[in-house]
Amino acid sequence: MFVSASQAQMPRSRPRSPINPFQAYAPSGPQRARAPNITPQQCIKPEQYKSDPHRSVMRPFFRSSVSLAFTSRIRATNIIAIRNMTLPKTQKAVVFETNGGPLEYKDIAVPEPKENEILINVKYSGVCHTDLHAWKGDWPLATKLPLVGGHEGAGPVVALGKNVKGWKIGDLAGIKWLNGSCLLCELCQHGNEPNCADADLSGYTHDGSFQQYATADAIQAARIPQGTDLAQVAPILCAGITVYKALKTADLLAGQWVAISGAGGGLGSLAIQYAAAMGYRVVAIDGGDEKRDFCNSLGAEKFIDFRTSKDIVKDVIAATNGGAHGAINVSVSEKAIAQSVEYLRPTGVSVLVGLPAGAKVVAPVFEAVVKSVSIRGSYVGNRADSAEAIDFFARGLIKCPIKIVGLSELPKIYELMEEGKILGRYVVDTEK
Ligand code: 8ID
Ligand code: ZN
């Protein structure tokens, strides 16, 4: 699976997937014109690094700095302000050419931001189970190929496309799953931009954060407060935003019970904390003693082990004195989703988040009707959800349980993830 470094260059073409199955019933809105490659307006200058709080981690960047990849274009457009800038031509990335094929840790070209994009020097990126799905290609949506995965990247802005407003060099930015949307269609108008037919997805249809420099739509990129620990905040950019939105979707009241199925994983470990911060009582479901201790340490009041429980539905109903008011399904298990509908109390809401390949929701209709339960899908979050989720983190209410390893170790993380052995989130350091 793992191939050592090579000097190969990767084509930068970005075919857009024609279909977004996540919003198959969405009206197709007008498509936003995306300009072909254009010149970055400004880039970070060496002197700016000296006063930058991230300088210590940015220093190795100079070692490989040769000249700006965009030099000729910039000269052609006569932008004097960037005369002193230095960006490397190449960078380290993990790339795959085919779904399920070798994950190559190698040198590729540093991408150029388009006119609506910022270029982020990704310092750290979380590794989401979605990245594993993307590599395997087990969803009914084709990935771009070759692909650089990753959609939880955090780092300073180092270049701006010429139409970018509201960002400056050195600001801290986050790469989210939703990299761009048309902003014109009915869904975007109502703040449902993840459901836009023209959604552009980091680490899926757009090269993502498993590289040292990544481009992000300036409108959708997340704003990270200065001084934030970039490794800690990385998992918020997908896992945090997603579970926060899912909890909002469950429509609970403070003091009510929420069951979190898959609670010991990346999304689940944050869901426990957001739920507690929002005033809900958590019954966590996952497997093994290590996950039990872990979930309890994060704020779960009860834990049910899906590996040893003889009847999960009965156990949840007993633990919550009559059934959970809401369920957040972040496991990668079809069976767990079916159980969630059964252990809800009347009028409860089961929120679908985890995306096991080929899974279907199976619910007894009679029970669903007489209990008047709801089953709702929840898909990442919009810009407001993102800002709110980051704000919970910035106020110290959420601690990301992370383990940091080098980007080159990504294949090993996928193996552990496949085996369900990860507690919390792995975060990769893009310089290793
Ligand atoms: O917007 C979205 N809807 C969204 C956003 C981000 C991620 C959806 N996801 C999807 C991913 O694509 C993936 O399918 O959510 C799912 C979970 O992502 P993750 O949290 O990054 O995965 P993980 O860290 O591997 O955690 C999964 C946990 O589920 C447990 C495992 O033990 C692990 O802790 N689990 C499994 I697998 N089967 C279980 C079961 N039957 C179970 N827990 C309880 N019952
Ligand atoms: Zn994700």
Short mmCIF file of C-alpha atoms and ligand atoms in Angstrom, two decimals:
data_model
loop_
_atom_site.label_atom_id
_atom_site.label_comp_id
_atom_site.label_asym_id
_atom_site.label_seq_id
_atom_site.Cartn_x
_atom_site.Cartn_y
_atom_site.Cartn_z
CA MET A 1 0.00 0.00 0.00
CA PHE A 2 2.79 2.41 0.91
CA VAL A 3 5.24 3.75 -1.64
CA SER A 4 8.26 5.79 -0.66
CA ALA A 5 9.03 9.26 -1.90
CA SER A 6 9.50 9.96 -5.57
CA GLN A 7 9.96 13.17 -7.49
CA ALA A 8 6.98 12.71 -9.77
CA GLN A 9 4.80 15.71 -10.49
CA MET A 10 1.08 15.46 -10.29
CA PRO A 11 -1.29 16.93 -12.87
CA ARG A 12 -3.31 19.75 -11.35
CA SER A 13 -6.48 19.29 -13.36
CA ARG A 14 -9.61 19.20 -11.25
CA PRO A 15 -12.52 17.45 -12.92
CA ARG A 16 -15.75 18.26 -11.13
CA SER A 17 -18.08 15.41 -10.42
CA PRO A 18 -21.33 15.93 -12.36
CA ILE A 19 -23.51 14.43 -9.63
CA ASN A 20 -23.69 15.07 -5.94
CA PRO A 21 -25.70 12.14 -4.55
CA PHE A 22 -25.93 13.89 -1.20
CA GLN A 23 -28.48 16.24 -2.69
CA ALA A 24 -29.89 14.16 -5.50
CA TYR A 25 -33.22 15.98 -5.29
CA ALA A 26 -31.75 19.44 -5.28
CA PRO A 27 -32.76 21.77 -8.08
CA SER A 28 -29.70 22.48 -10.20
CA GLY A 29 -28.80 26.07 -9.54
CA PRO A 30 -26.81 28.34 -11.81
CA GLN A 31 -23.19 27.29 -11.90
CA ARG A 32 -20.64 29.70 -10.61
CA ALA A 33 -18.08 30.60 -13.18
CA ARG A 34 -14.69 29.39 -12.05
CA ALA A 35 -11.86 31.26 -13.61
CA PRO A 36 -8.94 29.32 -14.99
CA ASN A 37 -5.65 29.58 -13.14
CA ILE A 38 -4.81 33.12 -12.25
CA THR A 39 -2.10 34.94 -10.44
CA PRO A 40 -2.04 35.21 -6.68
CA GLN A 41 -2.32 38.83 -5.66
CA GLN A 42 0.08 38.69 -2.78
CA CYS A 43 2.22 36.13 -1.08
CA ILE A 44 3.87 35.93 2.29
CA LYS A 45 7.22 37.65 2.45
CA PRO A 46 10.21 36.29 4.35
CA GLU A 47 10.24 39.23 6.75
CA GLN A 48 6.67 38.44 7.76
CA TYR A 49 7.76 35.05 9.02
CA LYS A 50 10.04 36.65 11.56
CA SER A 51 7.13 38.16 13.45
CA ASP A 52 4.83 35.26 12.81
CA PRO A 53 3.86 33.15 15.84
CA HIS A 54 4.14 30.08 13.63
CA ARG A 55 7.66 30.83 12.56
CA SER A 56 9.16 27.85 14.36
CA VAL A 57 7.03 25.50 12.34
CA MET A 58 7.38 27.54 9.19
CA ARG A 59 11.16 27.60 9.14
CA PRO A 60 11.69 24.29 7.29
CA PHE A 61 9.69 25.82 4.49
CA PHE A 62 12.72 27.98 3.64
CA ARG A 63 14.99 25.02 3.20
CA SER A 64 13.24 23.97 0.05
CA SER A 65 12.36 27.47 -1.06
CA VAL A 66 13.74 28.20 -4.43
CA SER A 67 11.65 30.65 -6.30
CA LEU A 68 8.01 31.36 -6.61
CA ALA A 69 6.12 28.87 -8.69
CA PHE A 70 4.12 31.71 -10.17
CA THR A 71 7.01 34.04 -10.97
CA SER A 72 6.46 34.37 -14.68
CA ARG A 73 2.75 35.09 -14.35
CA ILE A 74 3.31 37.59 -11.61
CA ARG A 75 5.92 39.41 -13.65
CA ALA A 76 3.53 39.39 -16.58
CA THR A 77 0.86 41.12 -14.53
CA ASN A 78 3.35 43.54 -13.02
CA ILE A 79 2.43 43.12 -9.38
CA ILE A 80 5.35 44.76 -7.67
CA ALA A 81 4.24 44.02 -4.12
CA ILE A 82 5.26 40.42 -4.33
CA ARG A 83 8.84 40.95 -5.49
CA ASN A 84 10.31 39.55 -2.26
CA MET A 85 8.04 36.62 -1.85
CA THR A 86 9.29 33.11 -1.74
CA LEU A 87 7.28 29.96 -2.12
CA PRO A 88 8.64 26.54 -2.89
CA LYS A 89 7.92 25.00 -6.26
CA THR A 90 7.33 21.58 -4.80
CA GLN A 91 6.05 20.15 -1.56
CA LYS A 92 5.38 16.84 0.15
CA ALA A 93 1.96 15.23 -0.27
CA VAL A 94 0.22 11.88 -0.08
CA VAL A 95 -1.34 11.09 -3.45
CA PHE A 96 -3.21 8.14 -4.91
CA GLU A 97 -3.75 7.54 -8.62
CA THR A 98 -6.53 4.96 -8.29
CA ASN A 99 -9.06 4.21 -5.57
CA GLY A 100 -7.57 1.62 -3.25
CA GLY A 101 -4.20 1.98 -5.05
CA PRO A 102 -0.83 2.90 -3.52
CA LEU A 103 -0.75 5.89 -1.19
CA GLU A 104 2.39 7.66 -2.40
CA TYR A 105 4.25 10.08 -0.13
CA LYS A 106 6.05 12.20 -2.67
CA ASP A 107 6.93 15.63 -4.05
CA ILE A 108 4.27 17.38 -6.10
CA ALA A 109 3.86 20.93 -7.39
CA VAL A 110 2.61 23.62 -5.01
CA PRO A 111 -0.86 24.56 -6.32
CA GLU A 112 -1.72 28.04 -7.55
CA PRO A 113 -4.73 29.72 -6.00
CA LYS A 114 -7.47 30.70 -8.42
CA GLU A 115 -8.82 34.24 -8.30
CA ASN A 116 -11.41 33.30 -5.63
CA GLU A 117 -9.02 31.20 -3.56
CA ILE A 118 -6.46 31.49 -0.79
CA LEU A 119 -3.34 29.35 -0.53
CA ILE A 120 -2.88 27.83 2.94
CA ASN A 121 0.40 26.47 4.28
CA VAL A 122 -1.19 23.45 5.93
CA LYS A 123 0.65 22.67 9.16
CA TYR A 124 -1.62 19.94 10.48
CA SER A 125 -4.54 17.94 9.15
CA GLY A 126 -6.96 15.64 10.90
CA VAL A 127 -7.63 12.25 9.35
CA CYS A 128 -11.36 11.57 8.99
CA HIS A 129 -13.00 8.24 8.17
CA THR A 130 -14.30 10.03 5.07
CA ASP A 131 -10.69 10.15 3.80
CA LEU A 132 -10.62 6.37 4.05
CA HIS A 133 -13.92 6.14 2.12
CA ALA A 134 -12.44 8.49 -0.54
CA TRP A 135 -9.31 6.40 -0.92
CA LYS A 136 -11.30 3.15 -1.11
CA GLY A 137 -13.85 4.75 -3.46
CA ASP A 138 -16.73 2.95 -1.72
CA TRP A 139 -19.33 5.74 -2.05
CA PRO A 140 -21.58 6.33 -5.08
CA LEU A 141 -19.68 9.52 -5.96
CA ALA A 142 -16.47 9.45 -7.98
CA THR A 143 -13.39 11.13 -6.53
CA LYS A 144 -11.04 13.26 -8.57
CA LEU A 145 -8.00 11.22 -9.62
CA PRO A 146 -5.17 11.46 -8.90
CA LEU A 147 -6.21 12.81 -5.52
CA VAL A 148 -4.64 14.43 -2.49
CA GLY A 149 -7.10 13.62 0.32
CA GLY A 150 -7.74 15.45 3.58
CA HIS A 151 -10.31 18.02 4.70
CA GLU A 152 -9.31 19.07 8.21
CA GLY A 153 -6.29 21.25 7.41
CA ALA A 154 -5.12 24.25 9.42
CA GLY A 155 -2.40 26.79 8.75
CA PRO A 156 -1.51 30.37 7.81
CA VAL A 157 -2.60 32.00 4.57
CA VAL A 158 0.42 32.50 2.29
CA ALA A 159 -1.13 33.77 -0.96
CA LEU A 160 -4.37 35.35 -2.11
CA GLY A 161 -6.17 35.17 -5.45
CA LYS A 162 -6.79 38.56 -6.98
CA ASN A 163 -10.53 38.68 -6.17
CA VAL A 164 -10.15 37.58 -2.57
CA LYS A 165 -11.57 39.92 0.04
CA GLY A 166 -11.46 39.75 3.83
CA TRP A 167 -8.29 37.68 4.16
CA LYS A 168 -4.73 38.82 4.62
CA ILE A 169 -1.40 37.05 4.54
CA GLY A 170 -0.68 35.41 7.90
CA ASP A 171 -4.34 34.94 8.88
CA LEU A 172 -5.05 31.43 10.14
CA ALA A 173 -7.39 29.46 7.91
CA GLY A 174 -9.01 26.06 7.87
CA ILE A 175 -9.72 23.69 5.02
CA LYS A 176 -13.18 22.19 5.42
CA TRP A 177 -14.94 19.40 3.53
CA LEU A 178 -17.05 22.02 1.74
CA ASN A 179 -14.48 23.93 -0.29
CA GLY A 180 -16.92 25.90 -2.41
CA SER A 181 -20.53 26.15 -3.55
CA CYS A 182 -22.36 28.25 -6.14
CA LEU A 183 -23.86 30.65 -3.56
CA LEU A 184 -26.60 31.41 -6.10
CA CYS A 185 -29.00 28.47 -5.97
CA GLU A 186 -31.99 28.18 -3.68
CA LEU A 187 -30.10 25.89 -1.30
CA CYS A 188 -27.17 28.27 -0.95
CA GLN A 189 -29.53 31.21 -0.52
CA HIS A 190 -31.07 29.45 2.48
CA GLY A 191 -27.74 28.55 4.05
CA ASN A 192 -27.81 24.93 2.91
CA GLU A 193 -24.62 25.27 0.93
CA PRO A 194 -23.33 21.73 1.67
CA ASN A 195 -26.35 20.49 -0.33
CA CYS A 196 -25.54 22.68 -3.36
CA ALA A 197 -25.41 20.78 -6.66
CA ASP A 198 -22.13 22.57 -7.40
CA ALA A 199 -20.46 21.73 -4.08
CA ASP A 200 -16.69 21.37 -4.35
CA LEU A 201 -15.27 18.97 -1.76
CA SER A 202 -11.80 19.11 -0.22
CA GLY A 203 -9.96 15.81 -0.45
CA TYR A 204 -12.59 14.48 -2.84
CA THR A 205 -13.25 16.70 -5.88
CA HIS A 206 -10.55 19.23 -4.90
CA ASP A 207 -7.05 18.33 -3.70
CA GLY A 208 -7.15 18.52 0.07
CA SER A 209 -5.01 18.93 3.16
CA PHE A 210 -2.67 15.93 2.98
CA GLN A 211 -0.13 18.29 1.43
CA GLN A 212 1.87 21.24 2.72
CA TYR A 213 0.11 23.84 0.56
CA ALA A 214 -3.55 23.64 -0.34
CA THR A 215 -6.03 25.97 -2.00
CA ALA A 216 -9.38 26.87 -0.49
CA ASP A 217 -12.30 28.97 -1.63
CA ALA A 218 -12.02 32.26 0.26
CA ILE A 219 -15.74 32.29 1.06
CA GLN A 220 -15.84 28.77 2.51
CA ALA A 221 -12.43 28.60 4.21
CA ALA A 222 -12.80 28.57 8.00
CA ARG A 223 -11.50 31.48 10.03
CA ILE A 224 -9.30 30.39 12.93
CA PRO A 225 -8.46 32.89 15.70
CA GLN A 226 -4.79 33.95 15.98
CA GLY A 227 -2.91 32.03 18.64
CA THR A 228 -4.94 28.85 18.16
CA ASP A 229 -3.09 25.52 18.45
CA LEU A 230 -3.29 24.36 14.83
CA ALA A 231 -3.00 20.64 15.59
CA GLN A 232 -5.79 20.86 18.17
CA VAL A 233 -8.19 22.81 16.00
CA ALA A 234 -7.76 20.61 12.91
CA PRO A 235 -10.41 17.99 13.84
CA ILE A 236 -12.97 20.74 14.49
CA LEU A 237 -12.88 21.58 10.76
CA CYS A 238 -14.86 18.48 9.81
CA ALA A 239 -15.60 16.34 12.86
CA GLY A 240 -16.45 19.25 15.13
CA ILE A 241 -18.58 21.16 12.65
CA THR A 242 -20.40 17.98 11.62
CA VAL A 243 -21.35 16.79 15.09
CA TYR A 244 -22.29 20.28 16.26
CA LYS A 245 -24.66 20.58 13.28
CA ALA A 246 -25.99 17.06 13.89
CA LEU A 247 -26.79 17.96 17.50
CA LYS A 248 -28.62 21.07 16.32
CA THR A 249 -30.51 18.86 13.86
CA ALA A 250 -31.59 16.56 16.72
CA ASP A 251 -33.55 19.50 18.17
CA LEU A 252 -33.01 18.60 21.81
CA LEU A 253 -33.68 20.50 25.01
CA ALA A 254 -31.12 20.92 27.78
CA GLY A 255 -31.25 17.95 30.14
CA GLN A 256 -32.47 15.49 27.50
CA TRP A 257 -30.68 12.27 26.63
CA VAL A 258 -28.69 11.86 23.45
CA ALA A 259 -27.25 8.51 22.40
CA ILE A 260 -24.02 8.77 20.45
CA SER A 261 -23.30 5.62 18.48
CA GLY A 262 -19.63 5.42 17.47
CA ALA A 263 -18.77 7.68 20.42
CA GLY A 264 -15.12 6.64 20.74
CA GLY A 265 -14.11 7.64 17.20
CA GLY A 266 -13.15 10.98 15.71
CA LEU A 267 -16.65 12.42 15.34
CA GLY A 268 -18.02 10.67 18.42
CA SER A 269 -15.34 11.94 20.79
CA LEU A 270 -16.23 15.50 19.82
CA ALA A 271 -19.97 14.80 19.79
CA ILE A 272 -19.82 13.80 23.48
CA GLN A 273 -18.19 17.12 24.35
CA TYR A 274 -20.43 19.33 22.19
CA ALA A 275 -23.48 17.54 23.61
CA ALA A 276 -22.30 18.12 27.18
CA ALA A 277 -21.50 21.77 26.39
CA MET A 278 -24.99 22.19 24.92
CA GLY A 279 -26.54 20.81 28.12
CA TYR A 280 -27.52 17.30 26.99
CA ARG A 281 -26.96 14.01 28.81
CA VAL A 282 -24.89 11.50 26.87
CA VAL A 283 -25.16 7.76 26.57
CA ALA A 284 -22.14 6.66 24.55
CA ILE A 285 -22.10 3.48 22.46
CA ASP A 286 -18.89 1.93 21.18
CA GLY A 287 -16.78 -1.19 21.73
CA GLY A 288 -14.15 -2.18 24.32
CA ASP A 289 -12.98 -1.08 27.77
CA GLU A 290 -10.51 1.43 26.40
CA LYS A 291 -13.33 3.23 24.57
CA ARG A 292 -15.52 3.03 27.67
CA ASP A 293 -12.91 4.84 29.81
CA PHE A 294 -12.24 7.28 27.00
CA CYS A 295 -15.91 8.19 26.48
CA ASN A 296 -16.52 8.53 30.21
CA SER A 297 -13.50 10.84 30.50
CA LEU A 298 -14.99 13.09 27.82
CA GLY A 299 -18.30 13.55 29.62
CA ALA A 300 -20.52 10.55 28.82
CA GLU A 301 -22.77 9.62 31.76
CA LYS A 302 -23.41 6.07 30.52
CA PHE A 303 -21.55 3.72 28.19
CA ILE A 304 -22.91 0.71 26.33
CA ASP A 305 -20.49 -1.72 24.73
CA PHE A 306 -21.85 -2.88 21.38
CA ARG A 307 -19.45 -5.80 21.43
CA THR A 308 -20.65 -7.27 24.72
CA SER A 309 -24.21 -6.01 25.09
CA LYS A 310 -26.80 -8.75 24.53
CA ASP A 311 -29.50 -6.21 23.64
CA ILE A 312 -28.38 -2.69 22.83
CA VAL A 313 -31.91 -1.37 22.39
CA LYS A 314 -32.94 -2.60 25.82
CA ASP A 315 -29.74 -1.31 27.41
CA VAL A 316 -30.14 2.21 26.00
CA ILE A 317 -33.78 2.36 27.04
CA ALA A 318 -32.81 1.29 30.57
CA ALA A 319 -29.86 3.71 30.75
CA THR A 320 -32.02 6.65 29.68
CA ASN A 321 -35.07 5.73 31.72
CA GLY A 322 -37.37 5.27 28.74
CA GLY A 323 -35.32 5.84 25.61
CA ALA A 324 -33.05 8.51 24.18
CA HIS A 325 -34.58 11.81 23.05
CA GLY A 326 -32.09 11.90 20.22
CA ALA A 327 -29.47 9.70 18.57
CA ILE A 328 -26.39 10.79 16.67
CA ASN A 329 -25.18 8.00 14.41
CA VAL A 330 -21.49 8.44 13.79
CA SER A 331 -20.58 4.77 13.63
CA VAL A 332 -19.85 3.14 10.31
CA SER A 333 -22.48 0.46 10.91
CA GLU A 334 -25.83 -0.16 9.24
CA LYS A 335 -26.99 -2.29 12.17
CA ALA A 336 -26.26 0.47 14.68
CA ILE A 337 -28.40 2.89 12.66
CA ALA A 338 -31.38 0.50 12.70
CA GLN A 339 -31.00 0.09 16.47
CA SER A 340 -31.00 3.85 16.99
CA VAL A 341 -34.55 4.17 15.68
CA GLU A 342 -35.69 1.49 18.12
CA TYR A 343 -34.12 2.91 21.27
CA LEU A 344 -35.56 6.39 20.78
CA ARG A 345 -38.37 7.40 23.09
CA PRO A 346 -41.60 8.65 21.45
CA THR A 347 -41.08 11.83 19.37
CA GLY A 348 -37.30 11.21 19.38
CA VAL A 349 -35.00 12.12 16.50
CA SER A 350 -32.37 9.84 14.97
CA VAL A 351 -29.73 11.79 13.07
CA LEU A 352 -27.81 10.01 10.31
CA VAL A 353 -24.19 11.14 10.01
CA GLY A 354 -21.95 8.09 9.49
CA LEU A 355 -21.86 6.82 5.92
CA PRO A 356 -21.32 3.05 5.84
CA ALA A 357 -20.96 2.06 2.19
CA GLY A 358 -24.18 0.79 0.61
CA ALA A 359 -26.14 1.02 3.87
CA LYS A 360 -29.90 1.41 4.08
CA VAL A 361 -32.04 2.62 6.99
CA VAL A 362 -34.36 -0.14 8.08
CA ALA A 363 -37.07 0.92 10.53
CA PRO A 364 -40.29 -0.78 11.62
CA VAL A 365 -42.98 1.48 10.17
CA PHE A 366 -45.60 0.70 12.84
CA GLU A 367 -43.26 1.73 15.65
CA ALA A 368 -41.99 4.76 13.77
CA VAL A 369 -45.56 5.96 13.30
CA VAL A 370 -46.97 5.34 16.76
CA LYS A 371 -43.83 6.66 18.42
CA SER A 372 -43.74 9.54 15.89
CA VAL A 373 -39.97 9.35 15.56
CA SER A 374 -38.01 11.31 12.96
CA ILE A 375 -35.02 10.17 10.95
CA ARG A 376 -32.94 13.06 9.62
CA GLY A 377 -29.76 13.22 7.58
CA SER A 378 -27.13 15.77 8.58
CA TYR A 379 -24.27 16.72 6.30
CA VAL A 380 -21.31 18.76 7.64
CA GLY A 381 -22.43 22.36 8.32
CA ASN A 382 -22.75 25.76 6.70
CA ARG A 383 -20.53 28.77 7.35
CA ALA A 384 -22.50 29.83 10.42
CA ASP A 385 -22.37 26.30 11.88
CA SER A 386 -18.63 26.28 11.21
CA ALA A 387 -18.01 29.59 12.96
CA GLU A 388 -20.14 28.50 15.92
CA ALA A 389 -18.37 25.14 16.22
CA ILE A 390 -14.97 26.86 16.16
CA ASP A 391 -16.22 29.32 18.78
CA PHE A 392 -17.11 26.46 21.18
CA PHE A 393 -13.53 25.23 20.71
CA ALA A 394 -12.00 28.69 21.09
CA ARG A 395 -13.86 29.15 24.39
CA GLY A 396 -12.16 26.01 25.73
CA LEU A 397 -15.32 23.90 25.84
CA ILE A 398 -13.99 21.25 23.45
CA LYS A 399 -10.61 19.50 23.67
CA CYS A 400 -9.68 17.45 20.65
CA PRO A 401 -8.24 14.10 21.76
CA ILE A 402 -5.51 13.88 19.13
CA LYS A 403 -2.46 11.82 18.35
CA ILE A 404 0.04 13.54 16.06
CA VAL A 405 2.10 11.54 13.56
CA GLY A 406 3.88 12.41 10.30
CA LEU A 407 1.95 12.76 7.05
CA SER A 408 4.07 9.93 5.64
CA GLU A 409 2.36 7.57 8.11
CA LEU A 410 -1.12 8.04 6.64
CA PRO A 411 -1.40 4.44 5.36
CA LYS A 412 -0.90 3.09 8.90
CA ILE A 413 -3.67 5.36 10.18
CA TYR A 414 -6.05 3.98 7.55
CA GLU A 415 -5.26 0.45 8.70
CA LEU A 416 -6.03 1.28 12.34
CA MET A 417 -9.19 3.11 11.31
CA GLU A 418 -10.41 0.15 9.29
CA GLU A 419 -9.94 -2.03 12.38
CA GLY A 420 -11.88 0.46 14.59
CA LYS A 421 -8.80 0.82 16.81
CA ILE A 422 -8.52 4.61 16.88
CA LEU A 423 -9.40 6.54 20.03
CA GLY A 424 -10.35 10.07 19.03
CA ARG A 425 -8.52 11.58 16.07
CA TYR A 426 -5.15 11.14 14.36
CA VAL A 427 -3.65 14.41 13.16
CA VAL A 428 -0.81 14.47 10.63
CA ASP A 429 2.11 16.90 10.75
CA THR A 430 2.71 17.81 7.10
CA GLU A 431 6.43 18.36 7.64
CA LYS A 432 7.13 14.76 8.61
O1 8ID B 1 -21.33 15.21 7.19
C1 8ID B 1 -21.32 14.02 7.48
N1 8ID B 1 -22.46 13.32 7.53
C2 8ID B 1 -20.02 13.36 7.84
C3 8ID B 1 -18.89 14.14 8.11
C4 8ID B 1 -17.72 13.49 8.48
C5 8ID B 1 -17.67 12.11 8.55
C6 8ID B 1 -19.96 11.98 7.89
N2 8ID B 1 -18.79 11.38 8.24
C7 8ID B 1 -18.79 9.92 8.31
C8 8ID B 1 -17.52 9.23 7.88
O2 8ID B 1 -17.43 9.16 6.48
C9 8ID B 1 -17.71 7.88 8.55
O3 8ID B 1 -18.59 7.06 7.77
O4 8ID B 1 -18.94 9.56 9.69
C10 8ID B 1 -18.41 8.24 9.87
C11 8ID B 1 -17.52 8.24 11.10
O5 8ID B 1 -16.36 9.04 10.89
P1 8ID B 1 -15.17 9.08 11.99
O6 8ID B 1 -15.68 9.49 13.29
O7 8ID B 1 -14.05 9.83 11.36
O8 8ID B 1 -14.80 7.49 12.05
P2 8ID B 1 -13.95 6.69 13.17
O9 8ID B 1 -13.00 7.58 13.86
O10 8ID B 1 -13.44 5.50 12.46
O11 8ID B 1 -15.06 6.27 14.25
C12 8ID B 1 -16.05 5.30 14.02
C13 8ID B 1 -16.42 4.68 15.36
O12 8ID B 1 -17.57 3.85 15.18
C14 8ID B 1 -17.41 2.73 16.04
C15 8ID B 1 -15.93 2.39 15.94
O13 8ID B 1 -15.48 1.60 17.02
C16 8ID B 1 -15.31 3.80 15.95
O14 8ID B 1 -14.99 4.23 17.27
N3 8ID B 1 -18.37 1.68 15.67
C17 8ID B 1 -18.40 0.84 14.60
I1 8ID B 1 -17.18 0.87 13.07
N4 8ID B 1 -19.46 -0.01 14.64
C18 8ID B 1 -20.15 0.36 15.73
C19 8ID B 1 -21.37 -0.11 16.29
N5 8ID B 1 -22.05 -1.12 15.76
C20 8ID B 1 -19.47 1.43 16.38
N6 8ID B 1 -19.98 2.02 17.48
C21 8ID B 1 -21.17 1.55 17.97
N7 8ID B 1 -21.84 0.51 17.40
ZN ZN B 2 -14.57 14.43 7.61
#
